[in-house]
Amino acid sequence: MIWFDLVTPKSVLFFIPIIKEIEKRGRKVLITAREGNGYSEVVELLRLYNMEFVNRGEFGGACLKDKLHASIERQKALMEFVTIYDIDRLVCLCSVDANRVAFGLGIPVINFYDIPLSDYNTNFKKALPQARLTLPLSTRVFKPFVVPDEIFLRFSLDEEQIFDYNFIDPLIWLKDFKPDFEYVKKVLNPYNLDLSKKLIIIREEEYKSSYVDKKYPILYEALEEIHKTTNSNIVIIPRYESSYLKEEFPFATILEEKTIIQHLLAYADLFIGGGGTLNTEACFFNTPTISTRSFICHYDKYQIDNNLMYWVNTKEELLQKVYTLLESKKEEKENVFLQMQLNISNMVDDILK
């Protein structure tokens, strides 16, 4: 049995095609997930895509002590649960809890990771905690072409343990995706928006994650001015709980229900994101994209260098870029993502060998 531990929304989207290919080959799969107060995106996505899973443990929140306590408790819960099954390997996006349990039980660990550092060079002072706690435990590791092998070698892996793939992660679930404006209307109509206005989609940074130093303020400082000066529909996709967003930004639409957000990204006039995955998805759809993330990682740098995304560091830079991009027409340009090579079957071969 192949064990997948899915603890982020991205891991759900990334692994669904891989899980389906593995099941198609007659192999059994076990999926574990986690939830938590103000953090339900993972389980909502799994339900949205009709994936069977078992919840074990919770998200610890923003406080380091709470994170550690939740992690210890989750490891205990996972250990007791997975020993019921005959598991021959773990596959995950560097889930700390699953890595520790699998390593402790002698289960081979296969990690996928596209962001070992919050840096696009090789500054190991910016190594992510997840990378430090997981990559050295890997039996095999898979990474996109934009991340240098050197980084993984410095995490004490040998060359034969490192497997490249020739695409940036969101391509695996976007390649055959067909945007539908009727779906956009269905999602937004209950909010009584004037859909003839420009549509700006907003996503916060993962400010509760251990690899983000603090809540980066420029997006929050600029939103009211963007609203007043652009006369656009501003739709915020909450990353955590949504109540404080409603209080702080009463002029914005806060999406409550879990939706297939890629439809909105494809038809947005502008996307402003503080994270990684949705930024890349917006770039895939050729939607003008501004990153307000507090750092630039390797795949961010690739998108910036290919003029797919703009990074801003101050409120003034953000406002200027918003005005420039909203005034210009959406450019028709060649989709560099579709030139990338995606072969799920070969990837599964390497997972199972």
Coordinates of C-alpha atoms in Angstrom, one line a residue:
M1 CA 0.0 0.0 0.0
I2 CA 1.2 3.5 -0.9
W3 CA 0.7 6.1 1.8
F4 CA 0.1 9.8 0.8
D5 CA 0.0 12.4 3.6
L6 CA -1.7 15.5 2.2
V7 CA -1.4 18.5 4.5
T8 CA -1.6 21.5 2.1
P9 CA -4.1 22.4 -0.7
K10 CA -1.3 22.2 -3.2
S11 CA -0.5 18.6 -2.2
V12 CA -4.1 17.6 -2.9
L13 CA -4.1 19.1 -6.4
F14 CA -0.5 17.8 -7.2
F15 CA -1.0 14.2 -6.1
I16 CA -4.6 13.5 -7.4
P17 CA -3.3 12.6 -10.9
I18 CA -0.5 10.6 -9.5
I19 CA -2.8 8.7 -7.1
K20 CA -5.2 7.9 -9.9
E21 CA -2.4 6.6 -12.1
I22 CA -1.1 4.4 -9.2
E23 CA -4.7 3.1 -8.6
K24 CA -5.1 2.4 -12.3
R25 CA -2.1 0.0 -12.0
G26 CA -3.9 -1.9 -9.3
R27 CA -2.0 -0.6 -6.3
K28 CA -3.8 0.4 -3.1
V29 CA -3.5 3.9 -1.7
L30 CA -4.0 5.3 1.8
I31 CA -4.6 9.1 2.1
T32 CA -4.2 10.9 5.4
A33 CA -4.9 14.6 6.0
R34 CA -5.2 17.2 8.7
E35 CA -7.6 19.9 9.6
G36 CA -7.7 22.5 12.4
N37 CA -9.4 25.6 13.7
G38 CA -9.5 28.1 10.8
Y39 CA -7.7 25.7 8.5
S40 CA -10.1 23.5 6.5
E41 CA -8.9 24.0 2.9
V42 CA -7.2 20.6 2.6
V43 CA -10.2 18.5 3.6
E44 CA -12.6 20.7 1.7
L45 CA -10.5 20.2 -1.5
L46 CA -10.4 16.4 -0.9
R47 CA -14.2 16.3 -0.6
L48 CA -14.6 18.6 -3.6
Y49 CA -12.6 16.1 -5.7
N50 CA -14.3 13.1 -4.1
M51 CA -11.1 11.6 -2.7
E52 CA -11.3 9.1 0.2
F53 CA -9.1 10.1 3.1
V54 CA -8.7 9.8 6.9
N55 CA -8.1 12.8 9.1
R56 CA -5.4 12.4 11.6
G57 CA -4.2 15.4 13.7
E58 CA -4.6 19.1 13.3
F59 CA -2.9 22.3 12.0
G60 CA -1.2 24.0 14.9
G61 CA -1.8 27.6 13.9
A62 CA 0.7 30.5 13.9
C63 CA 2.3 30.0 17.4
L64 CA 5.5 27.9 17.3
K65 CA 4.7 26.2 20.6
D66 CA 1.2 25.3 19.3
K67 CA 2.8 24.1 16.0
L68 CA 5.2 21.8 17.9
H69 CA 2.4 20.4 20.2
A70 CA 0.1 19.7 17.2
S71 CA 3.0 18.1 15.3
I72 CA 3.9 15.8 18.2
E73 CA 0.3 14.8 18.8
R74 CA -0.2 14.2 15.1
Q75 CA 2.9 12.0 14.8
K76 CA 1.5 9.8 17.6
A77 CA -1.9 9.6 15.9
L78 CA -0.3 8.7 12.5
M79 CA 2.0 6.2 14.1
E80 CA -0.9 4.3 15.7
F81 CA -3.0 4.5 12.5
V82 CA -0.5 3.5 9.8
T83 CA 0.8 0.5 11.7
I84 CA -2.6 -1.1 11.0
Y85 CA -1.7 -1.2 7.3
D86 CA 1.0 -2.9 5.3
I87 CA 2.6 0.3 3.9
D88 CA 5.6 -0.1 1.6
R89 CA 6.4 3.6 1.0
L90 CA 5.3 7.2 1.9
V91 CA 4.8 9.8 -0.8
C92 CA 4.3 13.5 0.2
L93 CA 5.3 17.1 -0.3
C94 CA 7.7 17.0 2.6
S95 CA 5.1 16.5 5.3
V96 CA 7.1 16.8 8.5
D97 CA 4.9 14.5 10.6
A98 CA 4.6 11.8 8.1
N99 CA 8.3 11.9 7.3
R100 CA 9.2 11.4 11.0
V101 CA 6.7 8.6 11.5
A102 CA 7.7 6.7 8.3
F103 CA 11.4 7.1 9.0
G104 CA 10.9 5.9 12.6
L105 CA 9.0 2.8 11.3
G106 CA 11.5 2.0 8.6
I107 CA 9.1 3.0 5.7
P108 CA 10.9 4.4 2.6
V109 CA 10.2 8.1 2.2
I110 CA 9.6 9.7 -1.2
N111 CA 9.5 13.5 -1.0
F112 CA 8.5 16.0 -3.6
Y113 CA 9.6 19.6 -3.0
D114 CA 9.9 22.7 -5.1
I115 CA 10.8 25.3 -2.4
P116 CA 13.6 24.1 -0.1
L117 CA 14.8 27.6 0.4
S118 CA 13.0 31.0 0.7
D119 CA 15.7 32.2 -1.7
Y120 CA 16.4 31.8 -5.4
N121 CA 20.2 31.3 -4.9
T122 CA 21.6 28.7 -2.5
N123 CA 21.6 30.7 0.8
F124 CA 21.1 27.9 3.3
K125 CA 20.4 30.5 6.1
K126 CA 17.0 30.6 4.3
A127 CA 16.4 26.9 4.2
L128 CA 12.8 26.2 5.1
P129 CA 12.1 24.3 8.4
Q130 CA 10.2 21.7 6.4
A131 CA 13.2 21.0 4.3
R132 CA 15.6 20.7 7.2
L133 CA 13.2 18.2 8.9
T134 CA 12.4 16.1 5.9
L135 CA 14.8 16.1 3.0
P136 CA 17.6 14.3 4.9
L137 CA 15.2 11.5 5.7
S138 CA 14.3 10.9 2.0
T139 CA 14.9 7.6 0.2
R140 CA 14.2 9.5 -3.0
V141 CA 13.4 13.1 -3.7
F142 CA 11.6 14.7 -6.8
K143 CA 12.1 18.3 -7.7
P144 CA 11.3 20.6 -10.6
F145 CA 14.0 21.7 -13.0
V146 CA 14.2 25.2 -11.7
V147 CA 15.7 24.1 -8.4
P148 CA 19.5 23.3 -8.5
D149 CA 20.6 19.8 -7.6
E150 CA 23.3 21.4 -5.3
I151 CA 20.6 22.3 -2.8
F152 CA 19.5 18.7 -2.3
L153 CA 23.1 17.4 -2.3
R154 CA 23.7 19.8 0.6
F155 CA 20.8 18.2 2.4
S156 CA 22.9 15.1 2.5
L157 CA 21.4 13.2 -0.4
D158 CA 23.4 11.4 -3.1
E159 CA 22.9 12.2 -6.8
E160 CA 21.1 8.9 -7.5
Q161 CA 18.4 9.8 -5.0
I162 CA 17.5 13.0 -6.8
F163 CA 14.9 12.9 -9.6
D164 CA 14.2 16.0 -11.8
Y165 CA 10.9 16.6 -13.5
N166 CA 10.7 19.1 -16.4
F167 CA 7.7 21.2 -15.3
I168 CA 6.6 23.6 -12.6
D169 CA 4.2 21.9 -10.2
P170 CA 0.8 23.4 -11.1
L171 CA 1.1 22.2 -14.7
I172 CA 0.2 18.7 -13.4
W173 CA -3.4 19.8 -12.6
L174 CA -3.8 22.6 -15.2
K175 CA -2.6 21.0 -18.4
D176 CA -6.1 19.8 -19.4
F177 CA -8.1 22.3 -17.4
K178 CA -10.8 24.2 -19.4
P179 CA -11.8 27.5 -17.8
D180 CA -15.6 28.2 -17.8
F181 CA -17.0 31.7 -17.4
E182 CA -20.4 30.3 -16.5
Y183 CA -18.8 28.7 -13.5
V184 CA -17.4 32.2 -12.6
K185 CA -20.8 33.7 -12.8
K186 CA -22.3 30.9 -10.7
V187 CA -19.7 31.5 -8.0
L188 CA -19.9 35.3 -8.0
N189 CA -23.7 35.9 -8.6
P190 CA -24.7 35.4 -5.0
Y191 CA -22.4 38.3 -4.0
N192 CA -24.4 40.7 -6.4
L193 CA -21.3 41.9 -8.2
D194 CA -21.4 44.0 -11.4
L195 CA -19.4 41.6 -13.6
S196 CA -18.9 44.3 -16.2
K197 CA -16.3 45.8 -13.9
K198 CA -12.7 44.7 -13.7
L199 CA -12.1 41.7 -11.5
I200 CA -9.2 41.6 -9.1
I201 CA -8.5 38.4 -7.2
I202 CA -6.5 38.6 -4.0
R203 CA -4.7 35.8 -2.0
E204 CA -2.9 36.4 1.2
E205 CA 0.6 35.2 2.1
E206 CA 0.9 32.0 4.2
Y207 CA 1.7 34.2 7.2
K208 CA 1.0 31.4 9.7
S209 CA 3.6 29.1 8.0
S210 CA 6.8 28.5 9.8
Y211 CA 8.8 29.8 6.9
V212 CA 7.2 33.3 6.8
D213 CA 8.9 35.6 9.4
K214 CA 5.9 37.9 9.9
K215 CA 2.7 39.1 8.3
Y216 CA 3.8 41.2 5.4
P217 CA 1.7 44.5 5.5
I218 CA 1.9 46.0 2.0
L219 CA -1.1 44.2 0.5
Y220 CA -3.4 45.0 3.5
E221 CA -2.2 48.7 3.5
A222 CA -3.0 49.1 -0.3
L223 CA -6.3 47.3 -0.6
E224 CA -8.6 50.2 0.3
E225 CA -6.8 52.6 -2.0
I226 CA -7.0 50.0 -4.9
H227 CA -10.7 49.8 -4.3
K228 CA -11.3 53.5 -4.3
T229 CA -9.1 54.3 -7.3
T230 CA -9.9 51.4 -9.7
N231 CA -13.7 50.9 -9.2
S232 CA -13.0 47.1 -9.6
N233 CA -14.5 44.0 -8.0
I234 CA -12.1 42.9 -5.4
V235 CA -12.5 39.2 -4.4
I236 CA -10.4 37.8 -1.6
I237 CA -9.7 34.1 -1.3
P238 CA -9.1 33.5 2.4
R239 CA -6.1 31.4 3.4
Y240 CA -7.2 30.9 7.0
E241 CA -10.4 32.2 8.8
S242 CA -12.4 34.8 6.9
S243 CA -14.1 36.8 9.7
Y244 CA -11.3 39.3 10.2
L245 CA -11.1 39.9 6.4
K246 CA -14.8 40.9 6.4
E247 CA -14.2 43.3 9.2
E248 CA -11.0 44.8 7.8
F249 CA -12.2 45.0 4.1
P250 CA -16.0 45.5 4.1
F251 CA -15.7 46.7 0.4
A252 CA -14.3 43.4 -0.7
T253 CA -16.0 40.1 -1.5
I254 CA -14.7 37.3 0.7
L255 CA -15.3 33.9 -0.9
E256 CA -16.8 31.6 1.7
E257 CA -17.4 28.3 0.0
K258 CA -14.7 26.1 -1.5
T259 CA -14.7 26.6 -5.2
I260 CA -12.6 25.5 -8.2
I261 CA -10.7 28.7 -8.0
Q262 CA -8.8 28.2 -11.3
H263 CA -11.9 29.4 -13.2
L264 CA -11.7 32.7 -11.5
L265 CA -8.0 33.0 -12.0
A266 CA -8.4 32.5 -15.7
Y267 CA -11.0 35.2 -16.1
A268 CA -9.5 37.8 -13.7
D269 CA -8.2 41.1 -15.0
L270 CA -5.5 41.0 -12.3
F271 CA -4.3 38.6 -9.6
I272 CA -2.4 39.8 -6.5
G273 CA -1.0 37.0 -4.5
G274 CA 1.3 36.6 -1.4
G275 CA 1.8 32.8 -2.0
G276 CA 3.2 30.5 -4.6
T277 CA 0.7 28.1 -6.1
L278 CA -2.1 30.5 -7.0
N279 CA 0.5 33.0 -8.4
T280 CA 1.8 30.3 -10.7
E281 CA -1.7 29.2 -11.7
A282 CA -2.5 32.8 -12.6
C283 CA 0.7 33.0 -14.7
F284 CA -0.4 29.8 -16.5
F285 CA -3.6 31.5 -17.6
N286 CA -1.7 34.6 -18.7
T287 CA -3.5 36.7 -16.1
P288 CA -1.4 39.7 -15.1
T289 CA 0.1 38.7 -11.7
I290 CA 1.7 40.7 -8.9
S291 CA 3.5 38.8 -6.1
T292 CA 3.5 40.5 -2.7
R293 CA 5.3 37.5 -1.2
S294 CA 8.0 38.5 1.3
F295 CA 10.7 36.5 -0.5
I296 CA 11.5 35.1 -4.0
C297 CA 12.1 31.4 -4.5
H298 CA 13.3 29.5 -7.5
Y299 CA 10.1 29.1 -9.4
D300 CA 9.1 32.7 -8.5
K301 CA 12.4 33.8 -10.1
Y302 CA 11.6 31.7 -13.2
Q303 CA 8.2 33.4 -13.6
I304 CA 9.6 36.9 -13.0
D305 CA 12.4 36.3 -15.5
N306 CA 9.9 35.1 -18.1
N307 CA 7.8 38.3 -17.6
L308 CA 4.9 36.2 -16.3
M309 CA 4.8 37.8 -12.8
Y310 CA 5.9 41.1 -11.1
W311 CA 7.3 41.2 -7.6
V312 CA 6.7 44.3 -5.5
N313 CA 8.2 45.3 -2.1
T314 CA 6.4 48.5 -1.1
K315 CA 2.8 49.8 -1.1
E316 CA 3.8 52.4 -3.7
E317 CA 5.3 49.8 -6.0
L318 CA 2.1 47.7 -5.6
L319 CA -0.2 50.6 -6.4
Q320 CA 1.8 51.7 -9.5
K321 CA 1.9 48.2 -10.9
V322 CA -1.8 47.7 -10.3
Y323 CA -2.7 50.8 -12.2
T324 CA -0.3 49.9 -15.1
L325 CA -1.6 46.4 -15.5
L326 CA -5.3 47.3 -15.3
E327 CA -4.8 50.0 -17.9
S328 CA -3.1 47.7 -20.4
K329 CA -4.8 44.9 -22.4
K330 CA -4.1 41.3 -21.5
E331 CA -1.3 40.3 -23.8
E332 CA -1.5 37.2 -26.0
K333 CA 1.7 35.4 -25.4
E334 CA 3.0 31.9 -25.9
N335 CA 2.3 29.7 -22.9
V336 CA 5.8 28.6 -21.7
F337 CA 4.2 26.1 -19.3
L338 CA 2.7 24.1 -22.2
Q339 CA 6.2 23.7 -23.6
M340 CA 7.2 21.8 -20.5
Q341 CA 7.3 18.0 -20.5
L342 CA 4.8 16.3 -18.2
N343 CA 4.8 12.5 -18.1
I344 CA 2.8 11.2 -15.1
S345 CA 3.3 7.6 -16.1
N346 CA 7.1 7.9 -16.1
M347 CA 6.9 9.7 -12.7
V348 CA 4.9 6.9 -11.2
D349 CA 7.4 4.4 -12.6
D350 CA 10.1 6.2 -10.6
I351 CA 7.9 6.3 -7.5
L352 CA 7.1 2.6 -7.6
K353 CA 10.5 1.2 -8.5

